[in-house]
Tab-separated table of C-alpha atoms in Angstrom:
chain	number	residue	atom	x	y	z
A	1059	MET	CA	122.888	80.153	106.443
A	1060	SER	CA	122.844	76.833	104.581
A	1061	ASN	CA	120.861	76.035	101.484
A	1062	HIS	CA	118.414	73.967	103.520
A	1063	THR	CA	117.671	76.487	106.287
A	1064	SER	CA	117.403	79.781	104.373
A	1065	LEU	CA	113.773	80.843	104.286
A	1066	VAL	CA	112.594	82.594	101.125
A	1067	SER	CA	109.639	84.973	101.472
A	1068	ILE	CA	107.601	85.330	98.275
A	1069	ILE	CA	105.485	88.483	98.456
A	1070	THR	CA	102.556	88.698	96.034
A	1071	PRO	CA	100.211	91.687	95.824
A	1072	THR	CA	96.951	90.993	94.018
A	1073	TYR	CA	93.821	92.769	92.849
A	1074	ASN	CA	90.989	90.993	91.024
A	1075	ARG	CA	93.285	88.286	89.653
A	1076	ALA	CA	91.241	85.252	90.702
A	1077	HIS	CA	91.317	84.039	87.100
A	1078	LEU	CA	95.123	84.188	86.921
A	1079	ILE	CA	96.639	83.858	90.376
A	1080	GLY	CA	96.055	80.102	90.584
A	1081	GLU	CA	98.620	79.468	87.871
A	1082	THR	CA	101.076	81.735	89.671
A	1083	LEU	CA	100.603	79.911	92.983
A	1084	ASP	CA	100.854	76.551	91.232
A	1085	SER	CA	104.329	77.586	90.086
A	1086	VAL	CA	105.204	78.290	93.729
A	1087	LEU	CA	103.893	74.903	94.828
A	1088	ALA	CA	105.983	73.234	92.128
A	1089	GLN	CA	109.281	74.545	93.558
A	1090	THR	CA	111.920	71.919	94.224
A	1091	TYR	CA	113.224	74.137	97.049
A	1092	GLN	CA	110.879	73.654	99.994
A	1093	ASN	CA	111.746	76.284	102.597
A	1094	TRP	CA	109.500	79.154	101.503
A	1095	GLU	CA	106.533	81.204	102.617
A	1096	CYS	CA	104.204	82.842	100.103
A	1097	ILE	CA	102.460	85.955	101.398
A	1098	VAL	CA	99.524	87.090	99.268
A	1099	VAL	CA	98.290	90.595	100.081
A	1100	ASP	CA	94.901	91.533	98.632
A	1101	ASP	CA	94.596	95.167	97.582
A	1102	GLY	CA	90.783	95.178	97.826
A	1103	SER	CA	89.642	92.612	95.285
A	1104	THR	CA	85.935	92.412	94.467
A	1105	ASP	CA	86.089	89.039	92.715
A	1106	ASN	CA	86.488	85.591	94.318
A	1107	THR	CA	90.207	85.961	95.059
A	1108	GLU	CA	89.719	85.089	98.746
A	1109	GLU	CA	88.052	81.790	97.852
A	1110	VAL	CA	90.844	80.884	95.459
A	1111	ILE	CA	93.547	81.626	98.034
A	1112	ALA	CA	91.642	79.685	100.695
A	1113	GLU	CA	91.939	76.575	98.538
A	1114	TYR	CA	95.727	76.990	98.411
A	1115	ILE	CA	96.012	77.583	102.158
A	1116	ALA	CA	94.043	74.360	102.670
A	1117	LYS	CA	96.590	72.562	100.484
A	1118	ASP	CA	99.693	74.083	102.050
A	1119	THR	CA	100.075	76.231	105.179
A	1120	ARG	CA	103.113	77.944	103.709
A	1121	PHE	CA	100.617	80.192	101.903
A	1122	GLN	CA	99.336	83.206	103.788
A	1123	TYR	CA	96.478	85.569	102.880
A	1124	HIS	CA	96.230	89.148	104.132
A	1125	HIS	CA	94.108	92.138	103.291
A	1126	ARG	CA	95.859	95.450	102.835
A	1127	PRO	CA	95.223	97.435	106.014
A	1128	LYS	CA	92.613	100.148	105.485
A	1129	ASP	CA	94.924	102.823	106.882
A	1130	ARG	CA	97.337	102.272	103.939
A	1131	LEU	CA	96.982	103.809	100.501
A	1132	GLN	CA	95.455	101.618	97.820
A	1133	GLY	CA	97.912	100.055	95.404
A	1134	GLY	CA	100.438	97.313	94.857
A	1135	ASN	CA	103.192	99.211	96.654
A	1136	SER	CA	101.250	99.308	99.934
A	1137	ALA	CA	100.564	95.597	99.585
A	1138	ARG	CA	104.261	94.858	98.978
A	1139	ASN	CA	105.379	96.951	101.945
A	1140	PHE	CA	102.859	95.261	104.223
A	1141	GLY	CA	103.850	91.850	102.892
A	1142	PHE	CA	107.486	92.554	103.654
A	1143	ALA	CA	106.586	93.770	107.175
A	1144	VAL	CA	104.894	90.472	108.055
A	1145	SER	CA	107.456	88.261	106.272
A	1146	THR	CA	110.238	86.428	108.081
A	1147	GLY	CA	112.467	85.171	105.270
A	1148	ASP	CA	116.228	85.554	104.916
A	1149	TYR	CA	115.678	86.308	101.219
A	1150	ILE	CA	112.835	88.157	99.519
A	1151	ILE	CA	111.225	87.775	96.089
A	1152	PHE	CA	108.439	90.080	94.886
A	1153	LEU	CA	106.224	87.957	92.641
A	1154	ASP	CA	103.391	89.634	90.747
A	1155	SER	CA	100.111	87.730	90.765
A	1156	ASP	CA	100.237	86.933	87.051
A	1157	ASP	CA	103.941	85.979	86.795
A	1158	ILE	CA	105.241	82.426	86.710
A	1159	LEU	CA	108.271	80.841	88.404
A	1160	HIS	CA	110.342	78.032	86.911
A	1161	ASN	CA	110.246	75.066	89.291
A	1162	GLN	CA	114.006	75.425	89.942
A	1163	CYS	CA	113.763	79.180	90.619
A	1164	LEU	CA	114.044	79.274	94.415
A	1165	GLY	CA	116.635	76.535	94.746
A	1166	ASN	CA	118.786	78.058	92.040
A	1167	ARG	CA	118.591	81.559	93.536
A	1168	VAL	CA	119.395	80.466	97.073
A	1169	THR	CA	122.338	78.418	95.814
A	1170	ARG	CA	123.696	81.408	93.896
A	1171	PHE	CA	123.380	83.618	96.969
A	1172	GLN	CA	125.339	81.087	98.984
A	1173	GLU	CA	128.036	81.241	96.335
A	1174	HIS	CA	128.022	85.081	96.300
A	1175	PRO	CA	127.125	86.164	99.862
A	1176	LYS	CA	128.590	89.680	99.619
A	1177	TYR	CA	125.909	90.983	97.238
A	1178	SER	CA	122.839	92.999	98.220
A	1179	PHE	CA	120.715	91.323	95.536
A	1180	LEU	CA	121.015	89.026	92.554
A	1181	ILE	CA	119.169	89.508	89.255
A	1182	PHE	CA	117.898	86.728	87.008
A	1183	ASN	CA	116.450	86.981	83.515
A	1184	MET	CA	112.701	87.095	83.042
A	1185	GLY	CA	111.161	85.467	80.000
A	1186	ILE	CA	107.668	85.840	78.536
A	1187	TYR	CA	104.695	83.559	79.023
A	1188	GLU	CA	102.177	84.004	76.191
A	1189	ASP	CA	99.394	81.707	75.015
A	1190	GLY	CA	100.784	78.812	77.034
A	1191	ARG	CA	104.308	79.179	75.606
A	1192	TYR	CA	107.458	80.090	77.520
A	1193	VAL	CA	109.931	82.328	75.695
A	1194	GLU	CA	113.448	82.605	77.120
A	1195	HIS	CA	115.134	85.973	77.554
A	1196	ALA	CA	118.664	85.939	76.208
A	1197	ALA	CA	120.010	89.362	77.215
A	1198	THR	CA	121.605	89.577	80.655
A	1199	PRO	CA	121.161	92.898	82.539
A	1200	THR	CA	124.200	95.124	82.935
A	1201	THR	CA	126.325	94.891	86.085
A	1202	ASP	CA	127.310	98.558	85.859
A	1203	LYS	CA	125.203	100.654	88.245
A	1204	ARG	CA	125.426	103.823	86.140
A	1205	ASP	CA	124.410	101.980	82.970
A	1206	ALA	CA	121.501	100.326	84.798
A	1207	LEU	CA	120.343	103.683	86.145
A	1208	LYS	CA	120.515	105.195	82.659
A	1209	ALA	CA	118.488	102.298	81.273
A	1210	PHE	CA	115.717	102.728	83.873
A	1211	LEU	CA	115.551	106.484	83.307
A	1212	SER	CA	115.356	106.161	79.526
A	1213	GLN	CA	112.642	103.507	80.077
A	1214	ASN	CA	114.592	100.630	78.570
A	1215	TYR	CA	114.161	98.556	81.708
A	1216	PRO	CA	117.072	96.152	82.389
A	1217	TRP	CA	114.990	94.019	84.783
A	1218	THR	CA	111.516	93.858	86.287
A	1219	ILE	CA	110.029	93.137	89.689
A	1220	THR	CA	110.317	89.339	89.796
A	1221	GLY	CA	113.851	89.196	88.404
A	1222	PRO	CA	115.797	89.988	91.619
A	1223	ILE	CA	116.138	88.095	94.866
A	1224	TRP	CA	116.929	90.419	97.760
A	1225	LYS	CA	118.920	89.941	100.924
A	1226	ARG	CA	116.616	90.870	103.777
A	1227	THR	CA	119.306	92.794	105.616
A	1228	PHE	CA	119.663	95.099	102.585
A	1229	LEU	CA	115.925	95.878	102.458
A	1230	ASP	CA	115.902	96.396	106.223
A	1231	ASN	CA	118.078	99.494	105.721
A	1232	GLY	CA	114.975	101.468	104.785
A	1233	LEU	CA	114.413	100.518	101.155
A	1234	ASN	CA	110.685	100.313	100.511
A	1235	PHE	CA	108.088	101.025	97.838
A	1236	ASP	CA	106.679	104.546	97.499
A	1237	GLU	CA	102.996	104.035	98.219
A	1238	ARG	CA	101.982	107.156	96.268
A	1239	LEU	CA	102.975	105.536	92.983
A	1240	LEU	CA	100.286	103.677	91.072
A	1241	ARG	CA	102.637	103.174	88.095
A	1242	TYR	CA	106.447	102.922	87.741
A	1243	GLN	CA	106.374	101.103	91.050
A	1244	ASP	CA	109.252	98.709	90.504
A	1245	VAL	CA	111.191	101.292	88.454
A	1246	ASP	CA	111.236	103.714	91.376
A	1247	PHE	CA	112.149	100.902	93.785
A	1248	HIS	CA	115.045	99.682	91.646
A	1249	ILE	CA	116.378	103.204	91.080
A	1250	LYS	CA	116.435	103.757	94.853
A	1251	ALA	CA	118.196	100.401	95.270
A	1252	LEU	CA	120.882	101.438	92.789
A	1253	LEU	CA	121.396	104.730	94.659
A	1254	SER	CA	121.595	103.089	98.091
A	1255	PRO	CA	124.947	103.505	99.886
A	1256	GLY	CA	127.153	100.443	99.609
A	1257	VAL	CA	124.847	98.594	97.234
A	1258	ASN	CA	126.350	95.851	95.096
A	1259	TYR	CA	124.600	93.315	92.921
A	1260	LYS	CA	125.293	90.599	90.420
A	1261	THR	CA	123.406	89.514	87.307
A	1262	MET	CA	122.920	85.877	86.359
A	1263	PRO	CA	122.486	84.711	82.727
A	1264	ILE	CA	119.635	82.381	83.722
A	1265	THR	CA	115.930	82.713	82.887
A	1266	ASP	CA	113.926	81.388	85.825
A	1267	CYS	CA	110.684	83.435	85.815
A	1268	TYR	CA	108.166	84.581	83.236
A	1269	TYR	CA	106.056	87.672	82.615
A	1270	ARG	CA	102.527	86.974	81.400
A	1271	LYS	CA	101.764	88.871	78.210
A	1272	ASN	CA	98.135	89.137	77.218
A	1273	GLU	CA	95.737	91.439	75.423
A	1274	GLU	CA	94.005	92.451	78.656
A	1275	SER	CA	97.209	94.001	80.019
A	1276	GLN	CA	97.684	96.060	76.850
A	1277	LYS	CA	94.222	97.660	76.689
A	1278	LYS	CA	94.733	99.885	79.734
A	1279	TYR	CA	97.243	102.166	77.990
A	1280	ALA	CA	94.585	104.126	76.107
A	1281	HIS	CA	92.471	104.985	79.172
A	1282	ALA	CA	92.565	108.577	80.462
A	1283	ASP	CA	92.696	107.508	84.130
A	1284	PHE	CA	95.642	105.223	83.416
A	1285	LYS	CA	97.496	108.046	81.652
A	1286	LYS	CA	96.840	110.376	84.573
A	1287	ASP	CA	98.216	107.799	87.016
A	1288	VAL	CA	101.306	107.275	84.841
A	1289	VAL	CA	102.165	110.955	84.590
A	1290	GLN	CA	101.559	111.613	88.316
A	1291	SER	CA	103.618	108.594	89.321
A	1292	TYR	CA	106.414	109.625	86.984
A	1293	TYR	CA	106.528	113.019	88.678
A	1294	TYR	CA	106.849	111.368	92.101
A	1295	LEU	CA	109.569	109.078	90.752
A	1296	LEU	CA	111.609	112.078	89.596
A	1297	CYS	CA	111.074	113.824	92.949
A	1298	ASN	CA	112.449	110.735	94.689
A	1299	LEU	CA	115.433	110.690	92.341
A	1300	MET	CA	116.242	114.359	92.998
A	1301	ASP	CA	116.038	113.721	96.750
A	1302	ALA	CA	118.210	110.588	96.700
A	1303	ALA	CA	120.895	111.466	94.156
A	1304	PRO	CA	123.478	114.283	94.421
A	1305	PRO	CA	123.269	116.943	91.665
A	1306	SER	CA	126.374	115.552	89.965
A	1307	GLU	CA	124.718	112.135	89.654
A	1308	VAL	CA	121.576	113.705	88.202
A	1309	LEU	CA	123.573	115.662	85.632
A	1310	ALA	CA	125.443	112.499	84.654
A	1311	VAL	CA	122.176	110.970	83.458
A	1312	ALA	CA	120.685	114.160	82.003
A	1313	ARG	CA	120.194	112.852	78.476
A	1314	GLU	CA	118.427	109.735	79.687
A	1315	LEU	CA	116.185	111.767	81.972
A	1316	LYS	CA	115.162	114.080	79.133
A	1317	TYR	CA	114.600	111.197	76.744
A	1318	GLY	CA	112.518	109.267	79.280
A	1319	PHE	CA	110.438	112.373	79.951
A	1320	TYR	CA	109.699	112.883	76.263
A	1321	LYS	CA	108.702	109.226	75.953
A	1322	VAL	CA	106.214	109.719	78.795
A	1323	ILE	CA	104.743	112.749	77.003
A	1324	SER	CA	104.517	110.981	73.646
A	1325	LYS	CA	102.651	108.023	75.116
A	1326	PHE	CA	100.635	109.428	77.974
A	1327	ALA	CA	99.994	113.146	77.495
A	1328	ASP	CA	96.310	113.985	77.679
A	1329	LEU	CA	94.129	117.001	78.322
A	1330	GLY	CA	93.628	115.775	81.892
A	1331	ASN	CA	97.319	115.676	82.870
A	1332	GLN	CA	98.807	118.781	81.298
A	1333	ASN	CA	99.411	120.535	84.620
A	1334	THR	CA	101.393	117.591	85.985
A	1335	ILE	CA	103.449	117.416	82.780
A	1336	ALA	CA	104.247	121.108	83.137
A	1337	GLU	CA	105.312	120.576	86.778
A	1338	THR	CA	107.513	117.686	85.707
A	1339	HIS	CA	109.150	119.787	83.012
A	1340	SER	CA	109.846	122.581	85.491
A	1341	LEU	CA	111.371	120.088	87.946
A	1342	LEU	CA	113.712	118.718	85.284
A	1343	ASP	CA	114.527	122.122	83.812
A	1344	ARG	CA	115.717	123.407	87.193
A	1345	ALA	CA	118.110	120.465	87.498
A	1346	LEU	CA	119.128	119.928	83.870
A	1347	HIS	CA	118.560	123.240	82.035
A	1348	PHE	CA	116.778	122.324	78.814
A	1349	SER	CA	118.165	123.943	75.686
A	1350	GLY	CA	116.007	126.083	73.398
A	1351	GLN	CA	115.729	123.199	70.942
A	1352	GLU	CA	114.718	120.773	73.689
A	1353	LYS	CA	112.036	123.176	74.912
A	1354	LEU	CA	110.725	123.405	71.361
A	1355	TYR	CA	110.507	119.613	71.186
A	1356	TYR	CA	108.746	119.617	74.548
A	1357	GLY	CA	106.059	122.018	73.302
A	1358	MET	CA	105.623	120.110	70.035
A	1359	LEU	CA	105.221	116.781	71.787
A	1360	ARG	CA	102.658	118.080	74.249
A	1361	MET	CA	100.528	119.427	71.410
A	1362	LEU	CA	100.920	116.405	69.128
A	1363	ALA	CA	100.341	113.860	71.879
A	1364	VAL	CA	97.058	115.508	72.837
A	1365	TYR	CA	95.642	116.267	69.398
A	1366	TYR	CA	97.198	113.738	67.017
A	1367	LYS	CA	96.964	110.353	68.699
A	1368	ASN	CA	97.440	107.087	66.853
A	1369	LYS	CA	95.105	104.065	67.023
A	1370	LYS	CA	96.641	102.914	70.296
A	1371	GLY	CA	95.806	106.246	71.893
A	1372	TYR	CA	99.204	107.974	71.920
A	1373	TYR	CA	101.603	109.853	69.705
A	1374	VAL	CA	104.816	107.963	69.142
A	1375	LEU	CA	108.153	109.798	69.156
A	1376	ARG	CA	109.110	110.449	65.555
A	1377	LYS	CA	112.114	111.903	63.749
A	1378	PRO	CA	113.808	114.264	64.298
A	1379	ILE	CA	112.813	114.263	67.979
A	1380	ALA	CA	113.617	110.603	68.513
A	1381	ASN	CA	116.924	110.823	66.655
A	1382	TYR	CA	118.008	113.773	68.772
A	1383	PHE	CA	118.124	111.462	71.797
A	1384	GLU	CA	118.450	107.947	70.405
A	1385	ASN	CA	121.539	108.464	68.238
A	1386	PRO	CA	123.773	109.791	71.067
A	1387	LEU	CA	122.440	107.048	73.362
A	1388	GLN	CA	123.312	104.344	70.847
A	1389	SER	CA	126.764	105.749	70.141
A	1390	SER	CA	127.597	106.087	73.833
A	1391	SER	CA	126.751	102.437	74.482
A	1392	GLN	CA	129.060	101.087	71.824
């Protein structure tokens, strides 16, 4: 495939983002690389998203607009899977409907894939777009698969959904998004990618896309329904991990799994999700065997998170619980 003939499929799920998606699609239109298709899949919007997308289709037929089929579960993962099914590109980028691409993004990524054709996917840095300002991201994700897996499981995410560009033939091997997950969608997807047989990837120290940070996206964390979705999705994520990884691999990331679990409790425990938290603890305990001290921390966190929330709506991990996990993690990374 040459640089000029490789088609890039940009898959964008959306839900009630009529006020934001135009800026995202403008960044696609601005690409210096021309051989792309942008597939927008609506997850059931009730605003004027369809009208906005119709204007872009009228400008450029490389845009497509689809509704998520009614026989699929609601959520961004169903939209992404459907978008991939109808796409035809040699390379795939999953672009959220409020993210922004640098105008050199596609051309740069295709060029890098031509230079490194053996890789399953390439990862680029993602900066922040806030109040009209673009902030570069200096840290390059790790190239070590075990370190990347540990980072995802301890919820120190090394990359997000728009950062990678995927070789279609790699995704065609059965890698897809778990449509049960309403949260941790890209985390679960990237963990499964890291555990795929024969996977290899390369990171690039280049920022070419931007995550939109705004107050609206932060308010959701205090809502009970959001917390319920987070905890349920986290349970499914761990079930997927246990199914995909051999026991030895799970034990190798035991500390990160425990630490990530306690972070979920400290932020998202609520009276409405206690049963799911207990199921998650049992799942992990069977695989990892929590110590007596760790079980004590687990009980303390569940109580404190429910009854002693801070102004943001959650109880933050505090000493000595945080130190019990963070200190060994820091020392092991040095």
